[in-house]
Short mmCIF file of C-alpha atoms in Angstrom, two decimals:
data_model
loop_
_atom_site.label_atom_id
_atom_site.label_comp_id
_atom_site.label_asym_id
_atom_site.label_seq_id
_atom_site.Cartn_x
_atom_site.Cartn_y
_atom_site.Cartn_z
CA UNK A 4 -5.87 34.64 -0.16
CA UNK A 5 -6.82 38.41 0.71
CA UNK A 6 -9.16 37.69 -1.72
CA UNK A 7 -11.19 35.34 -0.19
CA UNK A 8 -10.53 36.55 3.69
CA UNK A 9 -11.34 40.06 3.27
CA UNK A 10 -9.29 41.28 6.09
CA UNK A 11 -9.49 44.18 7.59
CA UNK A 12 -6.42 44.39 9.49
CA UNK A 13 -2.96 43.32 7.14
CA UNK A 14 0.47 43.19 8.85
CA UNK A 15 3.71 42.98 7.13
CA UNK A 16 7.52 43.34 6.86
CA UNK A 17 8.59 47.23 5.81
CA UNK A 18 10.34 45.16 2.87
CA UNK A 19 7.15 43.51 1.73
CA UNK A 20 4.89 46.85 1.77
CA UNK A 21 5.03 48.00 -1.56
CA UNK A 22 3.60 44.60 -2.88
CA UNK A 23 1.48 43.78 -0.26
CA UNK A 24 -0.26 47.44 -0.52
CA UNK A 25 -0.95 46.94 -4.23
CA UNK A 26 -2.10 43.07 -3.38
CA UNK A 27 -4.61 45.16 -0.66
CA UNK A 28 -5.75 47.48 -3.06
CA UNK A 29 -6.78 45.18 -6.01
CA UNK A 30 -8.00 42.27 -3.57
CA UNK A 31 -9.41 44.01 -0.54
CA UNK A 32 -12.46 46.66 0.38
CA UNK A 33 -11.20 50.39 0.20
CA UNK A 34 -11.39 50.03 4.24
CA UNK A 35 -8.51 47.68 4.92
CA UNK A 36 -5.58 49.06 7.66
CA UNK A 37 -2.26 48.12 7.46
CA UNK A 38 0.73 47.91 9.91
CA UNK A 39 4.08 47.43 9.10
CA UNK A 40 6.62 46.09 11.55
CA UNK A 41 8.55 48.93 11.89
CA UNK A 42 8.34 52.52 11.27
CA UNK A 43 5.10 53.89 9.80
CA UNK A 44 5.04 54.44 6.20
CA UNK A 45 3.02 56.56 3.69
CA UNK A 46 -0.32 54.54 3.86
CA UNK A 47 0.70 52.30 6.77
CA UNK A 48 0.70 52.47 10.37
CA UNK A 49 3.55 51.30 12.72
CA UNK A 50 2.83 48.12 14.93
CA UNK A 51 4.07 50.40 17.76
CA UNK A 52 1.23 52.38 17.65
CA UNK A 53 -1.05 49.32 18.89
CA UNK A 54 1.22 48.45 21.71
CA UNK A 55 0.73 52.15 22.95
CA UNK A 56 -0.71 51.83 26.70
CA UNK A 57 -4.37 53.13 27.05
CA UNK A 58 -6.70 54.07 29.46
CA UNK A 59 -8.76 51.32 31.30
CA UNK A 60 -6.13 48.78 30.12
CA UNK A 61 -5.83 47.31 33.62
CA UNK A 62 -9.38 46.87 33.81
CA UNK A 63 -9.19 44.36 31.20
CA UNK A 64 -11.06 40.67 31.30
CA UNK A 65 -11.23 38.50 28.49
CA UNK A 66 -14.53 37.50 27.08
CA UNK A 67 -16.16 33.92 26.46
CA UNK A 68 -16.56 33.82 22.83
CA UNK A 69 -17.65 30.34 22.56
CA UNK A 70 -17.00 26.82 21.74
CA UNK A 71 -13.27 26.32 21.37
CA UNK A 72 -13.76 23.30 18.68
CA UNK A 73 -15.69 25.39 16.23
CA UNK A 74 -14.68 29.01 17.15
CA UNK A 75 -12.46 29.85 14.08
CA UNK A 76 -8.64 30.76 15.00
CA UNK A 77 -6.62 31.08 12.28
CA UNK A 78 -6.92 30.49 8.27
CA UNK A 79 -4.12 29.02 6.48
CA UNK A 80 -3.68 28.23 2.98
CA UNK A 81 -3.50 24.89 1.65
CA UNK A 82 -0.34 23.59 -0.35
CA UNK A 83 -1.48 24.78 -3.80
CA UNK A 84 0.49 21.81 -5.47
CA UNK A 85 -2.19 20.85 -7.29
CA UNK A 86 -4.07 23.86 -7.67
CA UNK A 87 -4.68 27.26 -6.38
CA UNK A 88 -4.13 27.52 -2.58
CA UNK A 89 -7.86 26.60 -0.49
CA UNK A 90 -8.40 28.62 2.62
CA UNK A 91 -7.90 26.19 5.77
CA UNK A 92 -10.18 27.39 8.47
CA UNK A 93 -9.18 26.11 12.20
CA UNK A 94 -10.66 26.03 15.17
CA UNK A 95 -8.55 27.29 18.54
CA UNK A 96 -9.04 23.92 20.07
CA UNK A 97 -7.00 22.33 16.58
CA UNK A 98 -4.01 24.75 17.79
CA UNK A 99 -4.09 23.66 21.70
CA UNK A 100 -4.47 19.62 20.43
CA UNK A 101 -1.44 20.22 18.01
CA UNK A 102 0.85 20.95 20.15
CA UNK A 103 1.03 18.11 22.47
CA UNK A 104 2.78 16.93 19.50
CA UNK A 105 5.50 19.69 19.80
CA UNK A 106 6.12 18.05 23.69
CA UNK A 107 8.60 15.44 21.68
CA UNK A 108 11.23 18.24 20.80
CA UNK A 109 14.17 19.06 22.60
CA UNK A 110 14.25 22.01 24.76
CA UNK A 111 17.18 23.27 21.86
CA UNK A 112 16.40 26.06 19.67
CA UNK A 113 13.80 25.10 16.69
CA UNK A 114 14.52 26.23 13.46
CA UNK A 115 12.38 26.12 9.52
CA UNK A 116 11.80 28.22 6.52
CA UNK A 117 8.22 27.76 6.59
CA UNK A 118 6.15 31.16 6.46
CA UNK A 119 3.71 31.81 8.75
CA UNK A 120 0.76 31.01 6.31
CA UNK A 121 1.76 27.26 6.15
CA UNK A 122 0.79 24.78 9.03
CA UNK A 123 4.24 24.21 9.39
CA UNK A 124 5.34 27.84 9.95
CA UNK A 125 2.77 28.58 12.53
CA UNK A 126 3.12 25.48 14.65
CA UNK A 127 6.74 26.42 14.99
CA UNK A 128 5.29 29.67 16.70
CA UNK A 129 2.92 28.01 18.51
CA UNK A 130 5.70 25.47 19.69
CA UNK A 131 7.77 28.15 21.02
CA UNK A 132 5.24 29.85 22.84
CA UNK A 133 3.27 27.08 24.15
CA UNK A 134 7.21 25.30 25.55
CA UNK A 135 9.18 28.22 25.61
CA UNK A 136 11.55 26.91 23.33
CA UNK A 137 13.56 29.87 21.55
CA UNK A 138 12.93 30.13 17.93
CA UNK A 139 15.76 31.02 15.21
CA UNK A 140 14.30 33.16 12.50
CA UNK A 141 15.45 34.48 9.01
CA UNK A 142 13.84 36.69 6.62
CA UNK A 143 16.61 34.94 3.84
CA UNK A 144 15.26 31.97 1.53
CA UNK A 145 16.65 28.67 2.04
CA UNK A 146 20.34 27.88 0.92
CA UNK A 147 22.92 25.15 2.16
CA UNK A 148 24.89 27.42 2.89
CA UNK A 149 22.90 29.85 4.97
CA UNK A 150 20.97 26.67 6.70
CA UNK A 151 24.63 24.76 7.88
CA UNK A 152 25.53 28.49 9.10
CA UNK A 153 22.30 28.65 11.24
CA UNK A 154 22.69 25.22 12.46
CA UNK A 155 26.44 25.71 13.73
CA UNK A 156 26.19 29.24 14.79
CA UNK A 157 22.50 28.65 17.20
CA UNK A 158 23.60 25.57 17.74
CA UNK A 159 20.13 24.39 16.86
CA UNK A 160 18.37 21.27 18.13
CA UNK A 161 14.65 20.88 16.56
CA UNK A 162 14.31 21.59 12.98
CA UNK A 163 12.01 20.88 10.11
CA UNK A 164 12.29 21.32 6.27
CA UNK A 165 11.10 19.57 3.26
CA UNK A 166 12.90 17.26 1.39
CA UNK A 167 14.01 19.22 -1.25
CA UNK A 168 15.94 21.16 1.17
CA UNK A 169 17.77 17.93 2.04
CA UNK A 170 18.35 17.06 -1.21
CA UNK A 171 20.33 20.55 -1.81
CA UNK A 172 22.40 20.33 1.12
CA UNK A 173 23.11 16.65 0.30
CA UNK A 174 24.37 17.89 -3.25
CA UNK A 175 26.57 20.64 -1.50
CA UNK A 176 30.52 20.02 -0.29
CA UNK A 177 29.95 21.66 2.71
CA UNK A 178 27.29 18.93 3.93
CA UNK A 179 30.22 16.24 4.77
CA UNK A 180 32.64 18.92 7.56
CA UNK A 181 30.08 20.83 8.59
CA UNK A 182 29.15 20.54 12.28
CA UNK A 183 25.77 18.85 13.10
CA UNK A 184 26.42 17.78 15.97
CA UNK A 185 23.72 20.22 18.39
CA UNK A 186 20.85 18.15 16.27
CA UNK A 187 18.54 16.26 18.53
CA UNK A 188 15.66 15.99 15.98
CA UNK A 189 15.56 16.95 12.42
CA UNK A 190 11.97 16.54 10.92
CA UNK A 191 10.89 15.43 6.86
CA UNK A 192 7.67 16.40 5.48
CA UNK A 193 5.52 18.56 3.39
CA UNK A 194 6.01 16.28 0.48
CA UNK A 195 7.02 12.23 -0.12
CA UNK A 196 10.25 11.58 1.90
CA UNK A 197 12.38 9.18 -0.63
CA UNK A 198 14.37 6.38 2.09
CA UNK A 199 18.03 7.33 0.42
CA UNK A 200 17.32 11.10 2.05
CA UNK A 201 16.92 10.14 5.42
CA UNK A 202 19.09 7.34 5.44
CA UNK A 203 22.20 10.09 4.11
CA UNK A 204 20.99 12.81 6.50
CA UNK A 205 21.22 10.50 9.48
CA UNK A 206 24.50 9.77 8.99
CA UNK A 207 25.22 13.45 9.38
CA UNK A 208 23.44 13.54 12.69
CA UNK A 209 25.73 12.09 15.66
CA UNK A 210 23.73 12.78 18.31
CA UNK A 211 20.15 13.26 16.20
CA UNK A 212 17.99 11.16 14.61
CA UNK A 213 15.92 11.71 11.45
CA UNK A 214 12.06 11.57 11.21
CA UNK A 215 9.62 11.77 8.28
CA UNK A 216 6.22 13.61 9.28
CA UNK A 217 2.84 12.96 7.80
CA UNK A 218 0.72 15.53 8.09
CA UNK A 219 -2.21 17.64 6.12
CA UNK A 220 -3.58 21.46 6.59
CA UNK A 221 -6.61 19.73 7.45
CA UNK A 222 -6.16 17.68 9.85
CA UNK A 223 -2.28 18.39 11.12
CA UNK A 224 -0.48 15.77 12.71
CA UNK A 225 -1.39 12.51 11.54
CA UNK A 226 1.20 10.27 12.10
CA UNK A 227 3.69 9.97 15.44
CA UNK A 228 7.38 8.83 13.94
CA UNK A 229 9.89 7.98 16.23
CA UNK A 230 13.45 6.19 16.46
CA UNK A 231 11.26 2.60 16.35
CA UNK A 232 9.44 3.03 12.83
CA UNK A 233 9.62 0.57 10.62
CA UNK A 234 11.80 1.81 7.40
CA UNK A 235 9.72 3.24 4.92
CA UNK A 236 6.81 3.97 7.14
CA UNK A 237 5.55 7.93 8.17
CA UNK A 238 4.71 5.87 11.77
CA UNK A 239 1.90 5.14 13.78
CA UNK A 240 -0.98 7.26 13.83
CA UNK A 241 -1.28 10.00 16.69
CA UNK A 242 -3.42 10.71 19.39
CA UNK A 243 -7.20 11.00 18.40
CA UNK A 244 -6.81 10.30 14.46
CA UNK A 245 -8.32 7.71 12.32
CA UNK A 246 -7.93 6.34 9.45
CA UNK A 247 -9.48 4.44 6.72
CA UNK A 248 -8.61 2.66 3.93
CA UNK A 249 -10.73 2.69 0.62
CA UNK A 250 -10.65 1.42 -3.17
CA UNK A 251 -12.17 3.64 -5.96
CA UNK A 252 -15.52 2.25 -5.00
CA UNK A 253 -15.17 3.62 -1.53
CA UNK A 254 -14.86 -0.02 0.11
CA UNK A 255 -12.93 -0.35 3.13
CA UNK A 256 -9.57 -2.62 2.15
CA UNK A 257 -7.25 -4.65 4.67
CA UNK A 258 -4.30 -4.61 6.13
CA UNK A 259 -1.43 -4.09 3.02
CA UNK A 260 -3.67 -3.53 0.33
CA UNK A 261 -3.79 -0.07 -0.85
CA UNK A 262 -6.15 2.50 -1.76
CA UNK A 263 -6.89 6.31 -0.63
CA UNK A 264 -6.24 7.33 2.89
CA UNK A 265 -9.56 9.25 4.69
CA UNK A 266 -8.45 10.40 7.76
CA UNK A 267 -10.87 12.11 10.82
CA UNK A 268 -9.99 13.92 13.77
CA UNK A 269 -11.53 15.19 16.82
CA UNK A 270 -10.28 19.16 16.04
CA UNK A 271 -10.22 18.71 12.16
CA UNK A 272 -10.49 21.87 10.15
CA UNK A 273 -13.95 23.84 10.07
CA UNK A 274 -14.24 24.17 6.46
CA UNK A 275 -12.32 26.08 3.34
CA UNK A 276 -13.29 29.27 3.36
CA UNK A 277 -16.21 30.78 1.60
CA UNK A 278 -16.18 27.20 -0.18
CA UNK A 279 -19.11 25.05 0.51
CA UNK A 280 -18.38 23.10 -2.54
CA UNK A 281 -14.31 22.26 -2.21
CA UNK A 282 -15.70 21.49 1.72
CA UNK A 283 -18.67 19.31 0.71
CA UNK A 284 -16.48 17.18 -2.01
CA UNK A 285 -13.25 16.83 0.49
CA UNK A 286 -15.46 15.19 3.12
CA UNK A 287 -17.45 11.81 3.39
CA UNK A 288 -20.90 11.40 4.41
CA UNK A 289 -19.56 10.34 8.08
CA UNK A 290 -16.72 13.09 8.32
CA UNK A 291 -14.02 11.66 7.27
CA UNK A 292 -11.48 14.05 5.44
CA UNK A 293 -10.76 12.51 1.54
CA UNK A 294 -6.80 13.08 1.80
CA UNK A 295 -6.13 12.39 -1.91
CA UNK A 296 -3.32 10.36 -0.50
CA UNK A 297 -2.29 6.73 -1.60
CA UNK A 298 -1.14 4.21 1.07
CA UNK A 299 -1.71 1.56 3.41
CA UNK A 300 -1.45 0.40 6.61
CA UNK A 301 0.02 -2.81 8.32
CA UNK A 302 -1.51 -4.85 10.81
CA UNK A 303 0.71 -3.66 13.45
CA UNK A 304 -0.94 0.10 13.06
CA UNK A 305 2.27 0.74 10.64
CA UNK A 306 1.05 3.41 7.98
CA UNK A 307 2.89 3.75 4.51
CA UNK A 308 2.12 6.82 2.19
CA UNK A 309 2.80 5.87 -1.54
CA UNK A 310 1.93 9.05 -3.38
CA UNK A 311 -1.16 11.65 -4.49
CA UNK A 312 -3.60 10.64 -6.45
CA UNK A 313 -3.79 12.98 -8.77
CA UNK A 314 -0.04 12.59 -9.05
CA UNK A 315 -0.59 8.27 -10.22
CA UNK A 316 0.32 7.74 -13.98
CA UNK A 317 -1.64 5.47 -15.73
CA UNK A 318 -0.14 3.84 -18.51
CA UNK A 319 -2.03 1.07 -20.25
CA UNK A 320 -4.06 0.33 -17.26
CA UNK A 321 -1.60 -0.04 -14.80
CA UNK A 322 -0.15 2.54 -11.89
CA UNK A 323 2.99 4.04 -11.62
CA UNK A 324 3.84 6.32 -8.54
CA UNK A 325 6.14 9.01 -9.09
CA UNK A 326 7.94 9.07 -5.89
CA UNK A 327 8.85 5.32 -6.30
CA UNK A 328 10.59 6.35 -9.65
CA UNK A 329 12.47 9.59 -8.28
CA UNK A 330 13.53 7.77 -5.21
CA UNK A 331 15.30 5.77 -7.68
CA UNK A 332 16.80 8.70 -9.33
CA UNK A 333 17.24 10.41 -6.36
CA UNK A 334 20.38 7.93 -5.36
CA UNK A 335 22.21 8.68 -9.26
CA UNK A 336 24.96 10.63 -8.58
CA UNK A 337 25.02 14.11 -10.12
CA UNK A 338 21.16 14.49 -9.49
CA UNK A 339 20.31 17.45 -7.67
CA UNK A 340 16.31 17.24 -7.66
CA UNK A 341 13.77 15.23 -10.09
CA UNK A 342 10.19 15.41 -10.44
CA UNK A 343 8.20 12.37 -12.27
CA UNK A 344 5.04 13.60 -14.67
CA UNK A 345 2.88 11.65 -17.03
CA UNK A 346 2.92 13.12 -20.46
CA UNK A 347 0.64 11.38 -23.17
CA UNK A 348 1.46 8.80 -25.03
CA UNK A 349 1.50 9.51 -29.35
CA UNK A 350 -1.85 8.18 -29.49
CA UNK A 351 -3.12 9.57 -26.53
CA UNK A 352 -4.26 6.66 -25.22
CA UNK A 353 -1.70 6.37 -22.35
CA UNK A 354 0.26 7.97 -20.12
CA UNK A 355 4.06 7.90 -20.59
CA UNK A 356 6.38 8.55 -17.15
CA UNK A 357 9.14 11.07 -17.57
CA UNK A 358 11.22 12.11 -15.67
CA UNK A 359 12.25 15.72 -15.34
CA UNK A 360 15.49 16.30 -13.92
CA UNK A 361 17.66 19.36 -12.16
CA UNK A 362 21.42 18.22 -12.08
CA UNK A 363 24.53 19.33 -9.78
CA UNK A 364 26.59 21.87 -10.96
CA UNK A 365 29.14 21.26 -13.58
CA UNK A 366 27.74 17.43 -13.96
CA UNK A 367 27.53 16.10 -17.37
CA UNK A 368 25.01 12.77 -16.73
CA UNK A 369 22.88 11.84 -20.14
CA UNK A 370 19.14 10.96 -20.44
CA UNK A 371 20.49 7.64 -21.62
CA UNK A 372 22.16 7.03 -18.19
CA UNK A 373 18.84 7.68 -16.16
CA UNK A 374 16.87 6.12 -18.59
CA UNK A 375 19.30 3.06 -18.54
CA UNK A 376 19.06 2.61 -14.62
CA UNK A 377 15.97 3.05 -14.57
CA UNK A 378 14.94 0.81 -16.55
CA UNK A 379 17.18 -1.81 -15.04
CA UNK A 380 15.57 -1.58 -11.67
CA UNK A 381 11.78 -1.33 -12.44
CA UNK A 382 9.08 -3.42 -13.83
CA UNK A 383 8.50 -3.28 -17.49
CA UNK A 384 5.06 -1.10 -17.20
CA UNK A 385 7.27 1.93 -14.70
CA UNK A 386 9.96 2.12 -17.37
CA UNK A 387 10.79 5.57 -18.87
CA UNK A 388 9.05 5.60 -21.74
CA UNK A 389 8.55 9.29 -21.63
CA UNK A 390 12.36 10.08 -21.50
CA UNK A 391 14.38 12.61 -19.56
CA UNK A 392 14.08 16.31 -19.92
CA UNK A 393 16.92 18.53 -18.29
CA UNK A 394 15.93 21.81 -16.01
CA UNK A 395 17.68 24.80 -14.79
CA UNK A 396 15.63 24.54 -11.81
CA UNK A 397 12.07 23.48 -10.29
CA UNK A 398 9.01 26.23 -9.89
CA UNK A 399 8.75 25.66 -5.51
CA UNK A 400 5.90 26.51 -3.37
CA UNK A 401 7.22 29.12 -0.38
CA UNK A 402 7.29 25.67 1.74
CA UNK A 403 9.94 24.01 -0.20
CA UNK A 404 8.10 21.68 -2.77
CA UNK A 405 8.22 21.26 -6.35
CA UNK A 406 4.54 22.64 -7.93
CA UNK A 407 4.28 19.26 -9.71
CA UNK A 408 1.14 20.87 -11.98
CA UNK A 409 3.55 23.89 -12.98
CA UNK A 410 6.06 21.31 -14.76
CA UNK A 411 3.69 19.46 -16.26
CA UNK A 412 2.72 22.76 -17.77
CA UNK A 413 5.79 23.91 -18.73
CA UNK A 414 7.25 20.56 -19.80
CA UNK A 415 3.64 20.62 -22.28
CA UNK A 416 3.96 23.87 -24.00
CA UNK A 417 7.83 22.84 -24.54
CA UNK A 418 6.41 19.83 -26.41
#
């Protein structure tokens, strides 16, 4: 990301200096300035230094810099699950739309791992400031452990995290005493939600209720999900979005009949940065955003988000979605996280589904068992024909989801 930004002003954590300094000096012009957080360091300045009063301060006015809708704000990175991380240009006016979103929380603490380079992250800053709502932060990575602690010691009301962190705290004994009870709102998202997860964490959530977000770098909220969604569904979609429904052949489909998902807003994002191309190919001729998204949507406005595209195994001509096999594996007990790939088939004429699998701690469950179950719920053509293969753990993106192109890698060179 410096890379393609070419900042000239880098801020960071005193911890974070040494590598960010050597990121600045292979990445960056000779000219960059950086600011740590704290006390100034050998090549860095201190923050302090630019809150330092000076003179004519008070004679300050800000300046009209232009159209809010296509004056760039902020640059975040895309998810990177597929392939290197795109730079997301927004606009200020994406920011200010956003948040009316953020109205639905409580007026609780709000509380997520996300860093401040994800949409996620920085809409949990801009949530705070635009409602002041207080804002719990740690500089530790996600653990059961250290998210129950937050939740009972802040007493926090509004959070959001991504399944996988779910799934963790589901597979830890803490997750059945401890003390959820300050929970108004606990948000799902960043990557498909499987129905077993939020059915489990609502349970946990006396006086909370559990919601599953759609929502892209591009385009940010798409979806409003509240209390009345259908099961299954990511909601209706919010204010000033639409969305269309196409087959490969880019015609528009019905109501229930699947096919990619291009969604348009009225603050969408600006571009990728420095990328005509990647912007040019993720865009229709009529502005529509290509989400790369599967799904459909219901007469009643009800929209259902089956999987990525690039994520669909095709074996022998039919489809098979990941995320509908690993919510199935999801519910076996003694599975801690699973991620579905397509490896090829002998003859290479096929894909083959397997499922790769991260158990519990001391839990002794065989391929055969998941392969058996499996195989007794699905459809002949979504069977397991690629087999099991047991991990120590998943490689995650700083947001909390499994880098589905980094297994497939590693599961390949295993081969």
């Amino acid at each position: 990301m410096m890379k393609q930004t070419q900042s000239t002003l880098v801020f960071c954590d005193p911890a974070n200096y040494a590598v960010v300094a050597e990121a600045a000096k292979n990445a960056i012009l000779p000219t960059v300035q950086l600011f740590v957080m704290g006390d100034a360091t050998v090549g860095a300045s201190s923050v302090d230094e630019l809150l330092e009063p000076i003179e004519g301060e008070s004679d300050f006015r800000p300046e009209y810099l232009g159209d809010a809708t296509k004056l760039l704000a902020m640059v975040l990175c895309s998810s990177g699950t597929t392939g290197l991380p795109k730079g997301v240009c927004l606009s200020h006016a994406h920011f200010v739309d956003g948040n009316v979103f953020s109205t639905e929380v409580s007026d609780g603490p709000i509380f997520n791992f996300s860093s401040l380079f994800w949409a996620t992250g920085i809409f949990a800053v801009m949530t705070s400031l635009f409602h002041s709502r207080p804002r719990v932060l740690t500089t530790k990575p996600c653990q059961p452990d250290l998210l129950l602690d937050l939740v009972e010691k802040y007493r926090i009301e509004n959070l959001f995290t991504p399944p996988s962190y779910v799934s963790a705290l589901l597979a830890h004994p803490r997750h059945a005493t401890a003390d959820l009870s300050s929970v108004r709102q606990w948000q799902l998202g960043g990557s498909m939600v499987p129905p077993e997860i939020i059915l489990r964490l609502q349970k946990l959530l006396p006086n909370g209720h559990t919601r599953s977000i759609y929502g892209s770098s591009e385009i940010g909220f798409i979806t409003r999900n509240d209390v009345t969604v259908k099961p299954g569904s990511v909601g209706p979609l919010t204010t000033n979005v639409e969305c269309r429904v196409v087959d490969e052949d880019g015609q528009v489909v019905g109501p229930g009949v699947s096919g990619e998902l291009l969604l348009r807003h009225r603050y969408m994002f600006l571009g990728y940065l420095h990328n005509e191309e990647a912007t040019k190919n993720a865009l229709t001729e009529d502005g529509f955003f290509r989400s790369g998204d599967i799904g459909y949507m219901e007469a009643d406005g009800s929209l259902y988000v089956i999987d990525r595209i690039k994520d669909i195994i095709k074996y022998n001509n039919f489809q098979v979605s990941p995320s509908d096999l690993e919510a199935i594996i999801q519910k076996i007990d003694g599975v801690k996280q699973v991620c579905v790939i397509g490896i090829p088939s002998p003859d290479g004429s096929s894909d083959l589904p397997m499922a790769v699998v991260e158990l519990k701690p001391g839990n002794v469950l065989q391929a055969e068992d998941i392969v058996r179950h499996v195989d007794g719920q699905v459809t002949d053509f979504k069977r397991l024909r690629g087999g099991v293969r047991f991990v120590d753990g998943f490689p995650m993106t700083p947001s909390g989801k499994i880098v589905r192109r980094v297994v497939r890698k590693l599961i390949n060179e295993a081969a």
